[in-house]
C-alpha cells in the first residue's frame, strides 16, 4: 500500500526548504514511509537486487531530486538522513553521488555521513555499489578502519 501522495509531497517540500532539523526529519520520515509502503526494509548487504520504490514514479522522482540536493546540505544530520533514505529508495541514480561522499577530494568530512552512505550502497546493491564499497575497503589513507570494515560487511 502506497502512502498518501499529499503526505509524501509535504515531506518532500520540507526536505527542500525546511530548517535543518525539519530537513533531517523529512528525510527520515520519507525513508520510513518508503519502508512502510514496501512492507519492510530491504536487508542491508543484499547486493543481488536493487530495492524497489513504493512511491509513485513522479513523487519518487521529486523526492529523489530533493534528497540528492540534500546531500550538499551544510548540516551533517541532514546529509546522514538523506544518505540513509536514498538507500531505502534503492534508486540507481544515487549510487555515484553516494560514492562521492566516500571517495575522492569531495568526500564528506563527517564519519556519520560516510557510514550512512556505506549502508545505503549496501542496501541499493548492484555492480556499481559493490565497486564503490570495494574501493572504500582499499582506501587506507583517507578512510578510517571502522568505515573500511563496514564497507566490507555491507
CSV table of C-alpha atoms in Angstrom, one decimal:
chain,number,residue,atom,x,y,z
A,1,UNK,CA,0.0,0.0,0.0
A,2,UNK,CA,1.5,3.4,-1.0
A,3,UNK,CA,1.5,6.3,1.3
A,4,UNK,CA,-0.9,9.2,0.6
A,5,UNK,CA,0.6,11.3,-2.2
A,6,UNK,CA,-0.2,14.6,-0.4
A,7,UNK,CA,1.8,13.4,2.7
A,8,UNK,CA,4.8,12.5,0.6
A,9,UNK,CA,4.7,15.8,-1.2
A,10,UNK,CA,4.5,17.7,2.1
A,11,UNK,CA,7.6,15.9,3.4
A,12,UNK,CA,9.4,16.4,0.1
A,13,UNK,CA,8.7,20.1,0.3
A,14,UNK,CA,10.1,20.2,3.9
A,15,UNK,CA,13.2,18.4,2.7
A,16,UNK,CA,13.7,21.2,0.1
A,17,UNK,CA,13.0,24.3,2.2
A,18,UNK,CA,12.7,23.5,5.9
A,19,UNK,CA,15.1,24.4,8.7
A,20,UNK,CA,18.0,22.0,9.2
A,21,UNK,CA,16.0,19.9,11.9
A,22,UNK,CA,13.0,19.9,9.6
A,23,UNK,CA,15.1,18.7,6.6
A,24,UNK,CA,16.6,15.9,8.7
A,25,UNK,CA,13.2,14.8,10.0
A,26,UNK,CA,11.8,15.0,6.4
A,27,UNK,CA,14.5,12.7,5.1
A,28,UNK,CA,14.0,10.3,7.9
A,29,UNK,CA,10.2,10.3,7.6
A,30,UNK,CA,10.3,9.8,3.8
A,31,UNK,CA,12.6,6.8,4.4
A,32,UNK,CA,10.1,5.3,6.9
A,33,UNK,CA,7.2,5.9,4.5
A,34,UNK,CA,9.1,4.0,1.9
A,35,UNK,CA,9.8,1.1,4.2
A,36,UNK,CA,6.2,1.0,5.4
A,37,UNK,CA,4.8,1.1,1.9
A,38,UNK,CA,7.1,-1.7,0.8
A,39,UNK,CA,6.2,-3.7,3.8
A,40,UNK,CA,9.8,-4.0,5.2
A,41,UNK,CA,13.2,-2.5,4.9
A,42,UNK,CA,15.4,-4.1,2.3
A,43,UNK,CA,18.0,-6.2,4.2
A,44,UNK,CA,21.4,-4.5,4.3
A,45,UNK,CA,24.0,-6.5,2.4
A,46,UNK,CA,21.6,-7.9,-0.1
A,47,UNK,CA,23.6,-6.8,-3.1
A,48,UNK,CA,21.9,-9.1,-5.6
A,49,UNK,CA,18.9,-6.9,-6.4
A,50,UNK,CA,18.0,-3.2,-6.1
A,51,UNK,CA,15.3,-2.1,-3.8
A,52,UNK,CA,12.0,-1.2,-5.5
A,53,UNK,CA,10.4,2.2,-4.9
A,54,UNK,CA,7.0,2.1,-3.3
A,55,UNK,CA,6.3,5.7,-4.2
A,56,UNK,CA,4.5,6.6,-7.5
A,57,UNK,CA,7.2,7.5,-10.1
A,58,UNK,CA,6.5,11.2,-10.3
A,59,UNK,CA,6.6,11.5,-6.5
A,60,UNK,CA,9.6,9.3,-6.2
A,61,UNK,CA,11.5,11.4,-8.8
A,62,UNK,CA,10.6,14.6,-6.9
A,63,UNK,CA,11.7,13.0,-3.6
A,64,UNK,CA,15.0,11.8,-5.0
A,65,UNK,CA,15.8,15.1,-6.6
A,66,UNK,CA,15.2,16.9,-3.3
A,67,UNK,CA,17.2,14.2,-1.5
A,68,UNK,CA,20.1,14.4,-3.9
A,69,UNK,CA,20.2,18.2,-3.2
A,70,UNK,CA,20.2,17.4,0.5
A,71,UNK,CA,23.5,15.6,0.2
A,72,UNK,CA,25.2,19.0,-0.1
A,73,UNK,CA,23.3,20.4,3.0
A,74,UNK,CA,25.5,22.3,5.5
A,75,UNK,CA,24.1,20.2,8.3
A,76,UNK,CA,25.7,16.7,8.8
A,77,UNK,CA,22.4,15.3,10.3
A,78,UNK,CA,20.5,16.2,7.1
A,79,UNK,CA,23.2,14.6,4.9
A,80,UNK,CA,23.2,11.5,7.0
A,81,UNK,CA,19.4,11.1,6.9
A,82,UNK,CA,19.3,11.7,3.2
A,83,UNK,CA,22.0,9.1,2.5
A,84,UNK,CA,20.1,6.5,4.5
A,85,UNK,CA,16.9,7.4,2.7
A,86,UNK,CA,18.5,7.0,-0.7
A,87,UNK,CA,19.4,3.5,0.3
A,88,UNK,CA,15.9,2.7,1.2
A,89,UNK,CA,14.6,4.2,-2.0
A,90,UNK,CA,17.0,2.0,-3.9
A,91,UNK,CA,17.4,4.3,-6.9
A,92,UNK,CA,20.4,3.6,-9.0
A,93,UNK,CA,20.9,7.4,-9.8
A,94,UNK,CA,22.1,7.9,-6.2
A,95,UNK,CA,24.9,5.3,-6.3
A,96,UNK,CA,27.6,7.6,-7.9
A,97,UNK,CA,26.7,10.5,-5.7
A,98,UNK,CA,26.8,8.4,-2.6
A,99,UNK,CA,30.2,7.2,-3.8
A,100,UNK,CA,31.4,10.8,-3.9
A,101,UNK,CA,30.6,11.1,-0.2
A,102,UNK,CA,33.1,8.3,0.4
A,103,UNK,CA,35.9,8.7,-2.1
A,104,UNK,CA,37.9,11.4,-3.8
A,105,UNK,CA,38.5,15.1,-3.0
A,106,UNK,CA,34.9,15.9,-2.2
A,107,UNK,CA,34.4,13.1,0.4
A,108,UNK,CA,32.2,14.1,3.3
A,109,UNK,CA,34.3,15.1,6.3
A,110,UNK,CA,31.8,13.6,8.8
A,111,UNK,CA,32.1,9.9,9.6
A,112,UNK,CA,28.4,9.6,10.4
A,113,UNK,CA,27.5,10.7,6.9
A,114,UNK,CA,30.1,8.4,5.3
A,115,UNK,CA,28.7,5.5,7.5
A,116,UNK,CA,25.2,6.2,6.2
A,117,UNK,CA,26.5,6.3,2.6
A,118,UNK,CA,28.1,2.9,3.1
A,119,UNK,CA,24.9,1.5,4.5
A,120,UNK,CA,22.9,3.0,1.6
A,121,UNK,CA,25.1,1.5,-1.0
A,122,UNK,CA,24.9,-1.9,0.7
A,123,UNK,CA,21.1,-1.6,0.6
A,124,UNK,CA,20.9,-0.4,-3.0
A,125,UNK,CA,23.1,-3.1,-4.3
A,126,UNK,CA,24.3,-3.8,-7.8
A,127,UNK,CA,27.7,-3.9,-9.5
A,128,UNK,CA,28.4,-0.1,-9.2
A,129,UNK,CA,27.6,-0.1,-5.5
A,130,UNK,CA,29.9,-3.1,-5.0
A,131,UNK,CA,32.7,-1.5,-6.9
A,132,UNK,CA,32.5,1.7,-4.7
A,133,UNK,CA,32.3,-0.3,-1.5
A,134,UNK,CA,35.4,-2.3,-2.7
A,135,UNK,CA,37.3,0.9,-3.3
A,136,UNK,CA,36.4,2.1,0.2
A,137,UNK,CA,37.8,-1.1,1.7
A,138,UNK,CA,41.1,-0.4,-0.1
A,139,UNK,CA,41.4,3.3,0.8
A,140,UNK,CA,43.8,3.0,3.8
A,141,UNK,CA,45.0,6.6,3.5
A,142,UNK,CA,41.7,8.6,3.8
A,143,UNK,CA,39.2,6.1,5.2
A,144,UNK,CA,39.2,5.2,8.9
A,145,UNK,CA,39.5,1.4,9.7
A,146,UNK,CA,36.0,1.3,11.1
A,147,UNK,CA,34.5,2.6,7.9
A,148,UNK,CA,36.6,0.2,5.8
A,149,UNK,CA,35.3,-2.7,7.9
A,150,UNK,CA,31.7,-1.5,7.5
A,151,UNK,CA,32.2,-1.3,3.7
A,152,UNK,CA,33.5,-4.8,3.7
A,153,UNK,CA,30.5,-6.1,5.6
A,154,UNK,CA,27.9,-4.2,3.5
